[in-house]
Each structure stands twice: as C-alpha cells, then as structure tokens.
CSV table of C-alpha atoms and ligand atoms in Angstrom, one decimal:
chain,number,residue,atom,x,y,z
A,1,MET,CA,-0.3,0.0,0.2
A,2,ILE,CA,1.4,3.3,-0.9
A,3,THR,CA,-1.5,5.4,0.0
A,4,PRO,CA,-2.3,6.2,3.7
A,5,LEU,CA,-4.4,3.6,5.7
A,6,LYS,CA,-7.0,5.7,6.0
A,7,ILE,CA,-7.6,6.6,2.2
A,8,GLU,CA,-6.8,3.5,1.3
A,9,ASN,CA,-10.1,2.0,3.6
A,10,TYR,CA,-12.0,5.1,2.3
A,11,VAL,CA,-11.2,4.2,-1.3
A,12,SER,CA,-12.4,0.4,-0.5
A,13,THR,CA,-15.4,1.4,0.8
A,14,TYR,CA,-17.1,3.8,-1.6
A,15,LEU,CA,-16.7,2.1,-5.0
A,16,SER,CA,-19.5,-0.2,-6.8
A,17,LYS,CA,-20.2,-3.8,-5.7
A,18,GLU,CA,-18.0,-6.4,-6.7
A,19,ASP,CA,-19.4,-9.2,-8.9
A,20,ASP,CA,-20.1,-12.4,-7.0
A,21,LEU,CA,-17.6,-14.8,-8.6
A,22,LEU,CA,-14.9,-12.1,-8.4
A,23,ARG,CA,-15.8,-12.1,-4.9
A,24,GLU,CA,-15.2,-16.0,-4.5
A,25,LEU,CA,-12.1,-15.8,-6.6
A,26,ASP,CA,-10.9,-13.7,-4.2
A,27,ARG,CA,-11.3,-15.7,-1.0
A,28,VAL,CA,-10.7,-19.1,-2.9
A,29,THR,CA,-7.2,-17.2,-4.1
A,30,ASN,CA,-6.6,-16.3,-0.3
A,31,LEU,CA,-7.6,-20.1,0.8
A,32,ARG,CA,-5.2,-22.0,-1.5
A,33,THR,CA,-2.2,-19.9,-2.9
A,34,LEU,CA,0.5,-18.7,-1.1
A,35,THR,CA,0.7,-15.3,-2.5
A,36,PRO,CA,-2.6,-13.9,-2.4
A,37,ARG,CA,-1.7,-10.4,-2.5
A,38,MET,CA,-0.9,-10.7,-5.9
A,39,LEU,CA,-4.7,-10.7,-7.1
A,40,SER,CA,-5.6,-7.3,-8.5
A,41,GLY,CA,-8.5,-7.3,-6.0
A,42,HIS,CA,-11.8,-5.4,-5.6
A,43,VAL,CA,-10.6,-1.5,-6.2
A,44,GLN,CA,-8.3,-2.2,-9.1
A,45,GLY,CA,-10.4,-4.5,-10.9
A,46,ASN,CA,-13.4,-1.8,-11.0
A,47,PHE,CA,-10.2,0.2,-12.5
A,48,LEU,CA,-9.2,-2.3,-15.4
A,49,SER,CA,-12.8,-2.7,-16.0
A,50,ILE,CA,-13.7,0.9,-16.8
A,51,ILE,CA,-11.0,1.1,-18.5
A,52,SER,CA,-11.6,-1.5,-21.1
A,53,SER,CA,-14.7,-0.5,-20.9
A,54,ILE,CA,-13.8,3.0,-22.6
A,55,LEU,CA,-12.1,1.1,-25.1
A,56,ARG,CA,-14.5,-1.5,-26.0
A,57,PRO,CA,-11.4,-3.7,-27.1
A,58,LYS,CA,-11.0,-6.2,-30.0
A,59,ARG,CA,-7.9,-7.7,-28.7
A,60,ILE,CA,-6.5,-7.5,-25.3
A,61,LEU,CA,-3.2,-9.1,-23.9
A,62,GLU,CA,-2.7,-9.7,-20.3
A,63,ILE,CA,1.0,-10.9,-19.4
A,64,GLY,CA,0.7,-12.7,-15.8
A,65,THR,CA,-3.0,-14.4,-15.3
A,66,PHE,CA,-2.2,-15.7,-11.5
A,67,THR,CA,-5.9,-16.8,-10.8
A,68,GLY,CA,-7.8,-14.9,-13.2
A,69,TYR,CA,-9.3,-11.9,-11.3
A,70,SER,CA,-7.8,-9.3,-13.6
A,71,ALA,CA,-8.7,-11.4,-16.9
A,72,LEU,CA,-11.9,-11.3,-15.9
A,73,CYS,CA,-12.5,-7.5,-14.8
A,74,LEU,CA,-10.6,-6.9,-18.1
A,75,ALA,CA,-12.8,-9.4,-19.9
A,76,ALA,CA,-15.9,-7.0,-19.1
A,77,GLY,CA,-15.1,-4.7,-21.7
A,78,LEU,CA,-14.8,-6.6,-24.6
A,79,ALA,CA,-16.3,-5.8,-27.8
A,80,ASP,CA,-18.7,-8.7,-29.0
A,81,ASP,CA,-16.2,-10.2,-31.3
A,82,GLY,CA,-13.7,-9.5,-28.9
A,83,LEU,CA,-10.8,-11.5,-27.1
A,84,ILE,CA,-8.2,-11.9,-24.2
A,85,TYR,CA,-5.5,-13.9,-24.0
A,86,THR,CA,-3.8,-14.3,-20.7
A,87,LEU,CA,-0.5,-15.7,-20.1
A,88,ASP,CA,1.0,-17.4,-17.0
A,89,ARG,CA,3.6,-19.8,-16.6
A,90,ASP,CA,2.2,-21.1,-13.1
A,91,GLU,CA,0.5,-24.4,-13.9
A,92,GLU,CA,-1.1,-24.4,-10.3
A,93,THR,CA,-2.5,-21.0,-10.0
A,94,ALA,CA,-3.5,-21.8,-13.8
A,95,LEU,CA,-6.2,-24.3,-12.5
A,96,ILE,CA,-7.7,-21.9,-10.6
A,97,ALA,CA,-8.3,-19.6,-13.1
A,98,GLN,CA,-9.3,-22.3,-15.4
A,99,SER,CA,-12.1,-23.3,-13.4
A,100,PHE,CA,-13.3,-19.7,-12.9
A,101,PHE,CA,-12.8,-18.8,-16.6
A,102,GLU,CA,-15.4,-22.0,-17.1
A,103,ARG,CA,-18.2,-20.7,-15.0
A,104,SER,CA,-18.1,-16.8,-16.2
A,105,GLU,CA,-19.8,-15.2,-18.6
A,106,TYR,CA,-16.8,-14.3,-20.7
A,107,LYS,CA,-15.8,-17.9,-21.0
A,108,SER,CA,-15.5,-17.8,-24.9
A,109,LYS,CA,-13.8,-14.9,-24.7
A,110,ILE,CA,-10.6,-16.1,-23.1
A,111,ARG,CA,-7.6,-17.6,-24.2
A,112,HIS,CA,-5.9,-18.8,-21.1
A,113,ILE,CA,-2.2,-19.9,-22.3
A,114,VAL,CA,0.0,-22.0,-19.6
A,115,GLY,CA,3.8,-20.9,-20.1
A,116,ASP,CA,6.8,-18.4,-20.6
A,117,ALA,CA,5.0,-15.2,-21.8
A,118,LYS,CA,8.5,-14.3,-23.3
A,119,SER,CA,8.2,-17.1,-25.7
A,120,ILE,CA,4.3,-17.2,-26.2
A,121,ILE,CA,4.1,-13.4,-26.9
A,122,PRO,CA,5.8,-13.7,-30.5
A,123,THR,CA,3.4,-16.4,-31.7
A,124,LEU,CA,0.3,-14.5,-30.9
A,125,ASP,CA,-0.3,-12.5,-34.4
A,126,GLU,CA,-2.7,-9.7,-33.5
A,127,GLU,CA,-3.1,-6.4,-32.8
A,128,TRP,CA,-3.4,-5.0,-29.3
A,129,ASP,CA,-6.0,-2.6,-28.1
A,130,LEU,CA,-5.0,-3.1,-24.6
A,131,VAL,CA,-2.5,-4.7,-23.0
A,132,PHE,CA,-1.9,-5.5,-19.1
A,133,ILE,CA,1.5,-6.3,-17.9
A,134,ASP,CA,1.7,-8.1,-14.7
A,135,ALA,CA,4.4,-10.7,-15.0
A,136,ASP,CA,8.0,-10.6,-13.4
A,137,LYS,CA,8.8,-7.2,-12.8
A,138,GLU,CA,12.7,-7.6,-13.9
A,139,ALA,CA,11.2,-8.2,-17.4
A,140,TYR,CA,8.9,-5.3,-17.9
A,141,LEU,CA,11.1,-3.6,-20.5
A,142,VAL,CA,11.4,-6.7,-22.4
A,143,TYR,CA,7.7,-7.0,-22.6
A,144,TYR,CA,6.8,-3.4,-23.3
A,145,GLU,CA,9.4,-3.8,-26.5
A,146,MET,CA,7.8,-6.8,-27.4
A,147,VAL,CA,4.5,-5.6,-27.9
A,148,ILE,CA,4.4,-1.8,-28.2
A,149,GLU,CA,5.0,-2.0,-32.5
A,150,LYS,CA,1.8,-4.3,-32.0
A,151,VAL,CA,-0.2,-2.1,-30.0
A,152,ARG,CA,-2.5,0.0,-32.3
A,153,PRO,CA,-2.5,4.0,-32.4
A,154,SER,CA,-4.4,5.3,-29.0
A,155,GLY,CA,-4.2,1.7,-27.8
A,156,ILE,CA,-3.3,1.3,-24.0
A,157,ILE,CA,-0.6,-0.8,-21.7
A,158,LEU,CA,-1.3,-0.6,-18.2
A,159,ALA,CA,1.9,-1.9,-16.5
A,160,ASP,CA,0.8,-2.6,-12.8
A,161,ASN,CA,3.2,-2.3,-9.3
A,162,ILE,CA,5.3,0.0,-10.9
A,163,LEU,CA,5.7,2.3,-7.5
A,164,TRP,CA,6.6,-1.4,-5.7
A,165,SER,CA,5.2,-0.8,-2.2
A,166,GLY,CA,7.0,2.7,-2.6
A,167,LYS,CA,10.5,1.5,-2.6
A,168,ILE,CA,10.5,3.3,-5.9
A,169,VAL,CA,11.7,6.3,-3.9
A,170,GLU,CA,13.8,5.1,-1.8
A,171,GLU,CA,17.8,4.7,-1.8
A,172,PRO,CA,19.3,2.4,-2.3
A,173,MET,CA,17.4,0.5,-4.5
A,174,ASP,CA,17.6,-3.6,-4.8
A,175,LYS,CA,17.9,-4.7,-8.0
A,176,LYS,CA,14.2,-5.5,-8.8
A,177,THR,CA,13.3,-1.9,-7.7
A,178,ARG,CA,15.8,-0.3,-9.9
A,179,LEU,CA,14.7,-2.4,-12.6
A,180,ILE,CA,11.1,-1.2,-12.3
A,181,HIS,CA,12.3,2.7,-11.7
A,182,GLU,CA,14.6,2.0,-15.7
A,183,PHE,CA,11.2,1.1,-16.7
A,184,ASN,CA,9.5,4.1,-15.6
A,185,MET,CA,12.3,6.1,-16.7
A,186,ALA,CA,12.3,4.5,-20.2
A,187,ILE,CA,8.3,5.0,-20.9
A,188,ALA,CA,8.3,9.0,-20.0
A,189,GLN,CA,11.3,9.2,-22.9
A,190,ASP,CA,9.7,7.2,-25.4
A,191,THR,CA,8.3,9.5,-27.9
A,192,ARG,CA,5.7,6.8,-29.4
A,193,VAL,CA,3.8,7.2,-26.2
A,194,LYS,CA,2.1,9.6,-23.9
A,195,ASN,CA,1.8,8.2,-20.1
A,196,VAL,CA,0.9,9.4,-16.5
A,197,ILE,CA,1.8,7.1,-13.5
A,198,LEU,CA,-1.6,6.7,-11.1
A,199,PRO,CA,-0.9,6.0,-7.3
A,200,LEU,CA,-3.9,3.2,-7.5
A,201,ARG,CA,-3.0,0.4,-5.1
A,202,ASP,CA,0.6,-0.4,-6.1
A,203,GLY,CA,0.9,2.1,-8.8
A,204,VAL,CA,-0.1,2.1,-12.3
A,205,ASN,CA,1.8,3.1,-15.5
A,206,VAL,CA,-1.0,4.4,-17.6
A,207,ILE,CA,0.8,4.3,-21.3
A,208,MET,CA,-1.3,5.2,-24.6
A,209,LYS,CA,0.4,4.8,-27.9
A,210,LYS,CA,0.4,7.8,-30.0
T,301,SAH,N1,-2.8,-10.3,-13.1
T,301,SAH,C1,-3.2,-10.9,-11.8
T,301,SAH,C2,-1.9,-11.3,-10.8
T,301,SAH,C3,-0.8,-11.5,-11.6
T,301,SAH,S1,0.8,-11.8,-10.5
T,301,SAH,C4,-4.1,-10.3,-10.9
T,301,SAH,O1,-4.4,-9.1,-11.4
T,301,SAH,O2,-5.0,-10.7,-10.4
T,301,SAH,C5,2.1,-12.3,-11.4
T,301,SAH,C6,2.1,-13.6,-12.6
T,301,SAH,O3,2.9,-13.4,-13.5
T,301,SAH,C7,2.4,-14.9,-11.5
T,301,SAH,O4,1.1,-15.8,-11.5
T,301,SAH,C8,3.3,-15.5,-12.2
T,301,SAH,O5,3.5,-17.2,-12.2
T,301,SAH,C9,3.6,-14.7,-13.4
T,301,SAH,N2,4.6,-15.0,-14.3
T,301,SAH,C10,6.0,-14.4,-13.8
T,301,SAH,N3,6.9,-14.7,-15.0
T,301,SAH,C11,6.2,-15.1,-15.9
T,301,SAH,C12,6.7,-15.1,-16.9
T,301,SAH,N4,7.9,-15.3,-17.2
T,301,SAH,N5,5.9,-16.1,-18.0
T,301,SAH,C13,4.6,-15.7,-17.9
T,301,SAH,N6,4.2,-16.0,-16.4
T,301,SAH,C14,4.9,-15.3,-15.6
T,302,CA,CA1,-0.3,-6.8,-10.3
C-alpha cells in the first residue's frame, strides 16, 4: 500500500459492488495460494474493467494471469467479437483461473495460455487495443518492447506495481526496484507514447500509444 491506510479504506468502501464470482475468486485465492496479495482485488479490478469498457477492445493481452481476477475484470469491457489472451507460466494457479473462467459469462472470449510469456508473445499475431503487463517485474521493459509495435494507435498499455510498495523512491534500491525504475524512466522518454503514473494500489503506469 502506498496511500495512507485511512485513504485506502475510504477508497475500498465507496465503490460499486464486487461481482459475486470475483468475490468468490478473491476468497479462494486467499485460501489456496501462498501469494494472495498478487491478486488485483476489488478497487483495481473496477479500474481495469472501466478502462476496458471505455476502449471496447477487440484484442487484449494480459501478461500474468495468476488466478484470473484481472482477466475477468478486463474481459468485461471486450467488444462482442473481442478476445483476451492471458498468459502465465504457473500451472497450479492456472487451474484455479481455469475453473473460474469456465464459470464466467466471458468464458468463450478468454484464451488462457500456460507457459513462459517471453516465448508465447511472439507467436500471437494480433493487433492489441489493450495490454496489461503484470508478470515478472524484472522483464517489464522486455515485454513493453515485445508489444509496443503491435499496439494500435491510441491503444493502451497498463503496467502494474510500478511504485513497488513505495520502494521506488527510496535509496538504495534493490535490483528489482531499480529495474522497475528504469522501466518508468524509459517510458517517460519514449516519444512513441504518452503516459501518466496513477498511485492506485501499488501504482499503475498508464501508457497510451500515439
Ligand atoms: N494479473 C493478476 C496477478 C498476476 S501476479 C491479477 O491482477 O490478479 C504475476 C503472475 O506472473 C504470477 O502468476 C506469475 O506466475 C506470472 N509470471 C511471472 N513470470 C512469468 C513469465 N515469465 N511468464 C508467464 N508468467 C509469469
Ligand atoms: Ca499486480
């Protein structure tokens, strides 16, 4: 959490209700995984589904499915003929994600691929309207460079956890924090895009292709 606890509680209180399936997924993730904090959750989930609903994307790429919470939120905004590809290398959490995708109304729009994102992304021949980067933080710049030329003009890339619990402004930085900082610096200097960092939850870099 990077915002004061009272503000965080307020933000988590005054927001539209969480979908029943998402609420259950949050609970199951807390019961059955070792790292439930990785799940986007209600506040960030509402943000993702609003952004997606504004864009009405035909093609979404999510890098880092975990148990599927953010994928379900992003899928809510898809166009009628839209698809979300969501990638993760963890086979155990993929089983949980899969079981919730099966029960979702967006089931037929979700392409869930299990494996290393770096080898899967080059095999996807699509033009992206929306990309959510949320896997291994060390590789954000690698993922960004892999997708940026395939994002349509005015398309959006969201990169999550880019304030890294606030460590991003503390010295000395550990290796992971430094790599996230280098990612944020590279984006700010990239003339192909316009961006702003939102201090939402753990920080989201909102990047629009020009
Ligand atoms: N987007 C999810 C959370 C993702 S957590 C949500 O908001 O609910 C990050 C995920 O990235 C983990 O499940 C991890 O297994 C996955 N990951 C890390 N490195 C990866 C890689 N190289 N390829 C694919 N997935 C990876
Ligand atoms: Ca995240």
